[in-house]
CSV table of N, CA and C in Angstrom, one decimal:
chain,number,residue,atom,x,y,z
A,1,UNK,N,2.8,43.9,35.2
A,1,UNK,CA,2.4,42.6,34.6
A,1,UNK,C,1.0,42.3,35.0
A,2,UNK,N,0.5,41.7,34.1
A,2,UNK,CA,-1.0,41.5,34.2
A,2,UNK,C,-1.2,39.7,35.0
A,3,UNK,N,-1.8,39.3,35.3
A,3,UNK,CA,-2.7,37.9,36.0
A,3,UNK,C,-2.5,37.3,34.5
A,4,UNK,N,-1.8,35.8,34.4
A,4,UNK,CA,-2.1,34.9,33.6
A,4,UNK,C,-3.3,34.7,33.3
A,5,UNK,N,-3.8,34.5,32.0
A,5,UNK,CA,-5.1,34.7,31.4
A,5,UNK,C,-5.2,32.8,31.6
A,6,UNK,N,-6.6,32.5,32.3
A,6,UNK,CA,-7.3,31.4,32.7
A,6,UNK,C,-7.2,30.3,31.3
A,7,UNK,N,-7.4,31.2,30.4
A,7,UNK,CA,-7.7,30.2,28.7
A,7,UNK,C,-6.3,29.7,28.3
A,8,UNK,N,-5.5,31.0,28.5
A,8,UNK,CA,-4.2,30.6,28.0
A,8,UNK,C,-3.1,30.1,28.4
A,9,UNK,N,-3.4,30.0,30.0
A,9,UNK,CA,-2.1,29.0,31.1
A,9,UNK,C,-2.5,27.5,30.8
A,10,UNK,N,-1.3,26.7,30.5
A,10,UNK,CA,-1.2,25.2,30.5
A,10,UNK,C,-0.8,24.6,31.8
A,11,UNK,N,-1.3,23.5,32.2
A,11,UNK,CA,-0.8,23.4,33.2
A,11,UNK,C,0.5,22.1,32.6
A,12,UNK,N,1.3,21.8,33.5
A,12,UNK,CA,2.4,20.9,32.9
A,12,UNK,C,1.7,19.5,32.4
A,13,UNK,N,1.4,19.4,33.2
A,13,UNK,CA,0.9,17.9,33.0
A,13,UNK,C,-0.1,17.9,31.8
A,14,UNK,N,-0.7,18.5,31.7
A,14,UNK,CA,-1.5,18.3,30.0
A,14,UNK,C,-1.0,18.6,29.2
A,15,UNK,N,0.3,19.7,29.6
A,15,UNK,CA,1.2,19.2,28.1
A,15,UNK,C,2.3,18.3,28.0
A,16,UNK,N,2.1,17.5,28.9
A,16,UNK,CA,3.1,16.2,28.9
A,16,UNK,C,2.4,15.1,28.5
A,17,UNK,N,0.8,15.2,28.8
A,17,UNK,CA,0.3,14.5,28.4
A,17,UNK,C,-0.3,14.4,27.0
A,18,UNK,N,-0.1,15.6,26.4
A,18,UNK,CA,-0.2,15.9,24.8
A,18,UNK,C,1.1,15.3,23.9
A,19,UNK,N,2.1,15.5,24.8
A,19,UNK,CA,3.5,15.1,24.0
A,19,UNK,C,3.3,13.7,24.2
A,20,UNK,N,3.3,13.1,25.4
A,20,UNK,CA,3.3,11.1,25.3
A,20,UNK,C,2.4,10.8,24.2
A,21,UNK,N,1.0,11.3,24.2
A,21,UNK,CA,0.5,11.2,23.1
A,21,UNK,C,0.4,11.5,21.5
A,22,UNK,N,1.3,12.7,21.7
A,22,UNK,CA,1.8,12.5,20.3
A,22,UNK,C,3.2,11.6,19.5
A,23,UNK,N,4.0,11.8,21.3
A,23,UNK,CA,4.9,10.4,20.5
A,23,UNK,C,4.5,9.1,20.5
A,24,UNK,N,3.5,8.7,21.1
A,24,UNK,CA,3.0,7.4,20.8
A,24,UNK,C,2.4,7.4,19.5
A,25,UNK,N,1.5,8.4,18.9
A,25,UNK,CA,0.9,8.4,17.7
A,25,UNK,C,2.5,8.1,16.7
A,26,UNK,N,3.3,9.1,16.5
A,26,UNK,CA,4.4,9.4,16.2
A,26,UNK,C,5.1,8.1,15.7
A,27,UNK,N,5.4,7.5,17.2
A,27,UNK,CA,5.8,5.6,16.8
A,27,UNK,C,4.8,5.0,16.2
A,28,UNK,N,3.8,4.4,16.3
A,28,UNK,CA,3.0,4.1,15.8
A,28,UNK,C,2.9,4.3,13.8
A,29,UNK,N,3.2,5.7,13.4
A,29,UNK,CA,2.6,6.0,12.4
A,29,UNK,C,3.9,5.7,11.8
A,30,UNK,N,5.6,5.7,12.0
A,30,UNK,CA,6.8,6.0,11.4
A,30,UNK,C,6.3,4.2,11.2
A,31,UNK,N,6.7,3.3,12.2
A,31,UNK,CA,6.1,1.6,12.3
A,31,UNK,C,5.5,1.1,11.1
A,32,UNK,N,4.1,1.8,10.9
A,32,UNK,CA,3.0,1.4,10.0
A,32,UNK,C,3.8,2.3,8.7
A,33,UNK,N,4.5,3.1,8.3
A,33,UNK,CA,5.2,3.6,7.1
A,33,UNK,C,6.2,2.1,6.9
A,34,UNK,N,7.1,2.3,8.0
A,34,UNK,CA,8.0,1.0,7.7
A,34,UNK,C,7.5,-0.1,7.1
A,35,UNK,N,6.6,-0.7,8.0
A,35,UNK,CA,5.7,-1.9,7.2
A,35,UNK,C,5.4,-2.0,6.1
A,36,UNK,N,4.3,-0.3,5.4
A,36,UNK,CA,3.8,0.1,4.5
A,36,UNK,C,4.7,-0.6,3.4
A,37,UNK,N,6.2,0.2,3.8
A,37,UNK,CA,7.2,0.3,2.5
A,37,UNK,C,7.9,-1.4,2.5
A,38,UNK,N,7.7,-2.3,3.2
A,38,UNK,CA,8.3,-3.6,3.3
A,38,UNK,C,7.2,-4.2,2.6
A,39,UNK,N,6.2,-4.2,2.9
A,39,UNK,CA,4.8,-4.5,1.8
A,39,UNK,C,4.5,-4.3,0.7
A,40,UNK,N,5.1,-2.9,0.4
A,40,UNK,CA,4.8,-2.5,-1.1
A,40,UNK,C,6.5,-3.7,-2.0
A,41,UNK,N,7.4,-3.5,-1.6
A,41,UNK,CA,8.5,-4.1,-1.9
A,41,UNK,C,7.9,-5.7,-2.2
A,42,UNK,N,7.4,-6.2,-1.1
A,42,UNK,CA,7.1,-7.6,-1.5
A,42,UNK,C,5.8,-7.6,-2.4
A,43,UNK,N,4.9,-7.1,-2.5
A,43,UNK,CA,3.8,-6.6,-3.9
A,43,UNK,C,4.2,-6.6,-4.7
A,44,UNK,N,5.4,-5.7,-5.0
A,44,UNK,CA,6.4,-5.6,-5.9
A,44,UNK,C,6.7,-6.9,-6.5
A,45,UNK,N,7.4,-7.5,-5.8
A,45,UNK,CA,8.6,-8.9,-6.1
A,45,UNK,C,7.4,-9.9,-6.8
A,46,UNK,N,6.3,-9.6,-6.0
A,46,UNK,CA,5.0,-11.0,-6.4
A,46,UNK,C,4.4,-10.9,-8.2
A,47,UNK,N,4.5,-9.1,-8.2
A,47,UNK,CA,3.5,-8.9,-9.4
A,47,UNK,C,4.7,-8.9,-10.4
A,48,UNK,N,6.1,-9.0,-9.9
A,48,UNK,CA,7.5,-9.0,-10.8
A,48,UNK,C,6.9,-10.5,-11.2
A,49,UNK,N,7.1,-11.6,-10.2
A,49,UNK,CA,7.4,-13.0,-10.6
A,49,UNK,C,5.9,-13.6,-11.1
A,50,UNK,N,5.1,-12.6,-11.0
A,50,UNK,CA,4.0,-13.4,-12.0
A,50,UNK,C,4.0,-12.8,-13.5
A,51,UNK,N,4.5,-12.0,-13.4
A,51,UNK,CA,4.8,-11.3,-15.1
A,51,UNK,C,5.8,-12.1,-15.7
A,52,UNK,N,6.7,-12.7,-14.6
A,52,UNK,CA,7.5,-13.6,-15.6
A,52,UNK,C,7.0,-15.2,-16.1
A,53,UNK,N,6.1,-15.5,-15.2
A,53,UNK,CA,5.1,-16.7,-15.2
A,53,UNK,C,4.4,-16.8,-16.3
A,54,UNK,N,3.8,-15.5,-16.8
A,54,UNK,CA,2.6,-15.1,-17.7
A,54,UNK,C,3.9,-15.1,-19.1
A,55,UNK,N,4.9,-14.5,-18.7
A,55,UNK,CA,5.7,-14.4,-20.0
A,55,UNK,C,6.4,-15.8,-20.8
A,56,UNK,N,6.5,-16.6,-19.4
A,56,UNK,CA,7.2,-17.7,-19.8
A,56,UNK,C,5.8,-18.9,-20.4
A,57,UNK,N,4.6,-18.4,-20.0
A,57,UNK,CA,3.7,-18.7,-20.3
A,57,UNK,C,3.0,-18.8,-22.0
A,58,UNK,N,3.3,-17.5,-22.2
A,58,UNK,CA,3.6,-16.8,-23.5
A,58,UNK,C,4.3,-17.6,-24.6
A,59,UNK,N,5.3,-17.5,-24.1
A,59,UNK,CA,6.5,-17.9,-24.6
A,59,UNK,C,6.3,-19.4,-25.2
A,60,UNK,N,5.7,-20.3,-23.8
A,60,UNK,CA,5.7,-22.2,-24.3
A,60,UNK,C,4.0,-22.0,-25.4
A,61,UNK,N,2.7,-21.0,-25.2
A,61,UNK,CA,2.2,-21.3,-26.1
A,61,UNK,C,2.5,-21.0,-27.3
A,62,UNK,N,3.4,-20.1,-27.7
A,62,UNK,CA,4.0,-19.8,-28.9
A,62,UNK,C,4.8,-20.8,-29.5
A,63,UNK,N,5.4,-22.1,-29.0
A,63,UNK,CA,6.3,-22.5,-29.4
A,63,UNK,C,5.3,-23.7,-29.7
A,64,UNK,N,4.3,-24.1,-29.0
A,64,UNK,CA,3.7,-24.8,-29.4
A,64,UNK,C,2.4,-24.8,-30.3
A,65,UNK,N,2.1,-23.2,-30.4
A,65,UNK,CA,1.6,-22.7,-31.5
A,65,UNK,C,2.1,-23.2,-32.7
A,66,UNK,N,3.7,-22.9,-32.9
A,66,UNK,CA,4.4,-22.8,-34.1
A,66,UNK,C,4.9,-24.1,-34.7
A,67,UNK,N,4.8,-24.9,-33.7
A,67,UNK,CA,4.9,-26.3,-34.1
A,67,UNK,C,4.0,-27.3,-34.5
A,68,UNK,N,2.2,-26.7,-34.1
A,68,UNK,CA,1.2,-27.2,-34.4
A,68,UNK,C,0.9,-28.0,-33.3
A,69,UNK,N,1.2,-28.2,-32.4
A,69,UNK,CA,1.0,-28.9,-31.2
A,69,UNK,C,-0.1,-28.3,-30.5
A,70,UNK,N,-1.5,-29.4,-30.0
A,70,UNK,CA,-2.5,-28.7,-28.9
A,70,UNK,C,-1.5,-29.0,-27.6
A,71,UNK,N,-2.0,-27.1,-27.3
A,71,UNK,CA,-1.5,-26.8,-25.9
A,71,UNK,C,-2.4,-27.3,-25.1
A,72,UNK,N,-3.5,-27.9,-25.1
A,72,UNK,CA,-4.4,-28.4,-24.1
A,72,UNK,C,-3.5,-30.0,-23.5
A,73,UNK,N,-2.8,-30.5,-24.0
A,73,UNK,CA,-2.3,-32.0,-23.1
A,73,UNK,C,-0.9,-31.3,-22.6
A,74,UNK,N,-0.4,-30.1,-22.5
A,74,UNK,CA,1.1,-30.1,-22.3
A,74,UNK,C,1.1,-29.6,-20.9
A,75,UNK,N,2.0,-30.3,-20.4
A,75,UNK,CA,1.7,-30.0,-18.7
A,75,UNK,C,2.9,-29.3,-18.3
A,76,UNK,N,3.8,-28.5,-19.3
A,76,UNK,CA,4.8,-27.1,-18.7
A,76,UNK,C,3.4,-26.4,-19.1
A,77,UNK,N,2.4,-26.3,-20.0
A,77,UNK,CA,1.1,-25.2,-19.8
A,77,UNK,C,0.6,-25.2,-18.2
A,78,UNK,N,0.2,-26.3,-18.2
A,78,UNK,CA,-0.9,-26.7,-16.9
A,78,UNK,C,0.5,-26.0,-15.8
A,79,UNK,N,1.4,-26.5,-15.7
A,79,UNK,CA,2.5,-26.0,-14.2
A,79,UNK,C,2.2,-24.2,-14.6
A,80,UNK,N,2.5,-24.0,-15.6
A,80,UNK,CA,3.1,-22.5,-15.8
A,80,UNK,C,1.9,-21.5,-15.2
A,81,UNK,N,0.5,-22.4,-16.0
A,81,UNK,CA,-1.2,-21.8,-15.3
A,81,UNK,C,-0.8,-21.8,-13.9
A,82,UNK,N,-0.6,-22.6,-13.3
A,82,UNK,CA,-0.8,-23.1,-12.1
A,82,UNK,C,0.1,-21.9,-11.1
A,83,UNK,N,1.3,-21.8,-11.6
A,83,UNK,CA,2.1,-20.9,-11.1
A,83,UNK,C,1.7,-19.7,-10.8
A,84,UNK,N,1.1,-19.1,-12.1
A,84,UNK,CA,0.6,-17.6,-12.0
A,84,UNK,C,-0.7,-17.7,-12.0
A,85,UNK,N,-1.4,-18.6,-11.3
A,85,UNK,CA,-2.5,-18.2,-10.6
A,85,UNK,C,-2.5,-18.3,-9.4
A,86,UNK,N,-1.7,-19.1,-8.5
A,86,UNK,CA,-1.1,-18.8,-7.0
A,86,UNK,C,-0.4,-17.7,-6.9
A,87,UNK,N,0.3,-17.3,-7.9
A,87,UNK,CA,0.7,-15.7,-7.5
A,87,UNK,C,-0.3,-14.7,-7.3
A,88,UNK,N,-0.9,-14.9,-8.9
A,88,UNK,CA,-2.8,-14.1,-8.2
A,88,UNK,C,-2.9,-14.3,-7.0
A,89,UNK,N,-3.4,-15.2,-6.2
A,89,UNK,CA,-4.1,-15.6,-5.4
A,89,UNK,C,-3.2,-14.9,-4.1
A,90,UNK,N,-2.1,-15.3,-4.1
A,90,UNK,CA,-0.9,-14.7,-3.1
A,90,UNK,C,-1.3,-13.2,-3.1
A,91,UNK,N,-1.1,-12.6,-4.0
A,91,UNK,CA,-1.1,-11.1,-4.3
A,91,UNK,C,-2.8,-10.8,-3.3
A,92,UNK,N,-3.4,-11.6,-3.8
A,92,UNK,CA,-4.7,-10.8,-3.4
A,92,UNK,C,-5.1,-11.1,-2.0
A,93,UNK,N,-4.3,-12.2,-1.5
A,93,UNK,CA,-4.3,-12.7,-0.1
A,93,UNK,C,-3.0,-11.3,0.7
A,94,UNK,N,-2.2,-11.0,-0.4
A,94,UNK,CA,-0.8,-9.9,0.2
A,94,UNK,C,-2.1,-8.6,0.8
A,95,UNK,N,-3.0,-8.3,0.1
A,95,UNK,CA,-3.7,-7.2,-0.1
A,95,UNK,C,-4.8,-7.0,0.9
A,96,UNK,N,-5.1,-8.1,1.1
A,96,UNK,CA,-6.2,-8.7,2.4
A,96,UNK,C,-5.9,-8.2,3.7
A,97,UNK,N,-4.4,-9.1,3.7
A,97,UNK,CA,-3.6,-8.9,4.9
A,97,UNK,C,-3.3,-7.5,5.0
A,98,UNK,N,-2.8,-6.6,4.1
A,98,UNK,CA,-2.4,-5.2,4.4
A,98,UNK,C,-3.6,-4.6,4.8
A,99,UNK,N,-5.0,-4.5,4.0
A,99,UNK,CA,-6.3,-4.5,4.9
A,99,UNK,C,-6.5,-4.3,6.2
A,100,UNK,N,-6.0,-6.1,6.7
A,100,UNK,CA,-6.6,-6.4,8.1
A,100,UNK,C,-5.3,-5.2,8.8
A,101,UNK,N,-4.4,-5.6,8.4
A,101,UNK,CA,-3.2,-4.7,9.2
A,101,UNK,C,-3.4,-3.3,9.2
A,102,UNK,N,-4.1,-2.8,8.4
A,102,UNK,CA,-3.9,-1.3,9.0
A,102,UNK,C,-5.4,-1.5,9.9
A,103,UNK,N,-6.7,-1.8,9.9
A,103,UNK,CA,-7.7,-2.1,10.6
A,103,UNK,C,-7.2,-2.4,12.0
A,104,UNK,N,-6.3,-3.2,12.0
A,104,UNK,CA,-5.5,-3.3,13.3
A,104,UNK,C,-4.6,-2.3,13.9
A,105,UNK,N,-4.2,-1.7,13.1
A,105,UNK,CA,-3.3,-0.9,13.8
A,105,UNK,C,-4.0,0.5,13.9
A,106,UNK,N,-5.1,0.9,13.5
A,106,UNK,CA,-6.1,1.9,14.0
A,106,UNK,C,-6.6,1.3,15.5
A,107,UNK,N,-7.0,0.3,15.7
A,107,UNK,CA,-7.4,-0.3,16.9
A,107,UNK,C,-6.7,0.2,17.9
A,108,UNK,N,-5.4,-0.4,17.4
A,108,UNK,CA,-4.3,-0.3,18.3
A,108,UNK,C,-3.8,1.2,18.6
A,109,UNK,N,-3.7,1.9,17.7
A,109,UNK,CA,-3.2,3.8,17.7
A,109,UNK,C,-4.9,3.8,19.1
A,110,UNK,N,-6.0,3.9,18.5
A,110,UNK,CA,-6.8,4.3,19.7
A,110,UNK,C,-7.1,4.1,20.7
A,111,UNK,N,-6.6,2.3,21.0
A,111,UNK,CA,-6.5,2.1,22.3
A,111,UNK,C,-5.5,2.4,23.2
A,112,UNK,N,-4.2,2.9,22.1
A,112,UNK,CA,-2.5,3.2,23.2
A,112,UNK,C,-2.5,4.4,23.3
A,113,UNK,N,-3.2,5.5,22.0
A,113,UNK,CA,-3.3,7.1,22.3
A,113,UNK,C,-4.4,7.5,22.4
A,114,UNK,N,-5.5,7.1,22.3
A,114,UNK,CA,-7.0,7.6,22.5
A,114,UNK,C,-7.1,7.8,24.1
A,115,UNK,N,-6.6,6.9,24.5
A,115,UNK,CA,-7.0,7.4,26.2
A,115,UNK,C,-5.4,8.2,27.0
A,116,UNK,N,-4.7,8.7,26.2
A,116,UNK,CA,-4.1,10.2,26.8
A,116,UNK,C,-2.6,9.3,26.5
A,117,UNK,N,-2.4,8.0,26.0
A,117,UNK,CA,-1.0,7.2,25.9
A,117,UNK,C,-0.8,6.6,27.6
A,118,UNK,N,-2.1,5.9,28.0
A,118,UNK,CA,-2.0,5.2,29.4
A,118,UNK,C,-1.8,3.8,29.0
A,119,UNK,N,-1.8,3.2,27.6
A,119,UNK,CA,-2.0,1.9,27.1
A,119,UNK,C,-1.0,1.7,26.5
């Protein structure tokens, strides 16, 4: 048998310190999937209930189309506007925050595994 080759001996501890580090990445990344998919779900529900806003929206200018009534003094218009543009606004605030949240959780991945999973 030959002398363990210098390049190719591990010593224990740096491969235990490879593994803490990859299961810390590991948790981390399964976490931020979870989230991902609880995020996309509520994106979901928001851009559902403003399609129904816009529809029901639809719906009262048509009726007041067909009747000859200006939709400018009717205030189920003005509520119904008002509805589905706080869902915009929600939606694009949901979008912000997913944003800040992964920016944060890169922070976080490099400060708990960037230095060997000591954090």
């Amino acid at each position: 048998m030959t002398a363990p080759d210098t390049f190719t001996s591990f010593s224990l501890s740096a491969v235990l310190s490879n593994l803490k580090v990859g299961l810390c990445v590991l948790r981390g990344e399964l976490g931020r999937m979870a989230t991902g998919v609880l995020r996309c779900m509520e994106a979901r529900q928001l851009r559902r209930r403003m399609d129904e806003e816009h529809a029901a929206l639809g719906r009262r200018m048509m009726e007041l189309l067909d009747a000859g009534v200006p939709a400018t003094d009717d205030a189920r218009i003005h509520e119904l506007a008002g509805r589905a543009a706080f869902l915009r606004d929600e939606l694009a605030r949901h979008a912000a925050g997913a944003d800040a949240d992964r920016e944060r959780h890169l922070a976080r991945m490099a400060r708990c595994c960037g230095n060997g999973g000591k954090g």
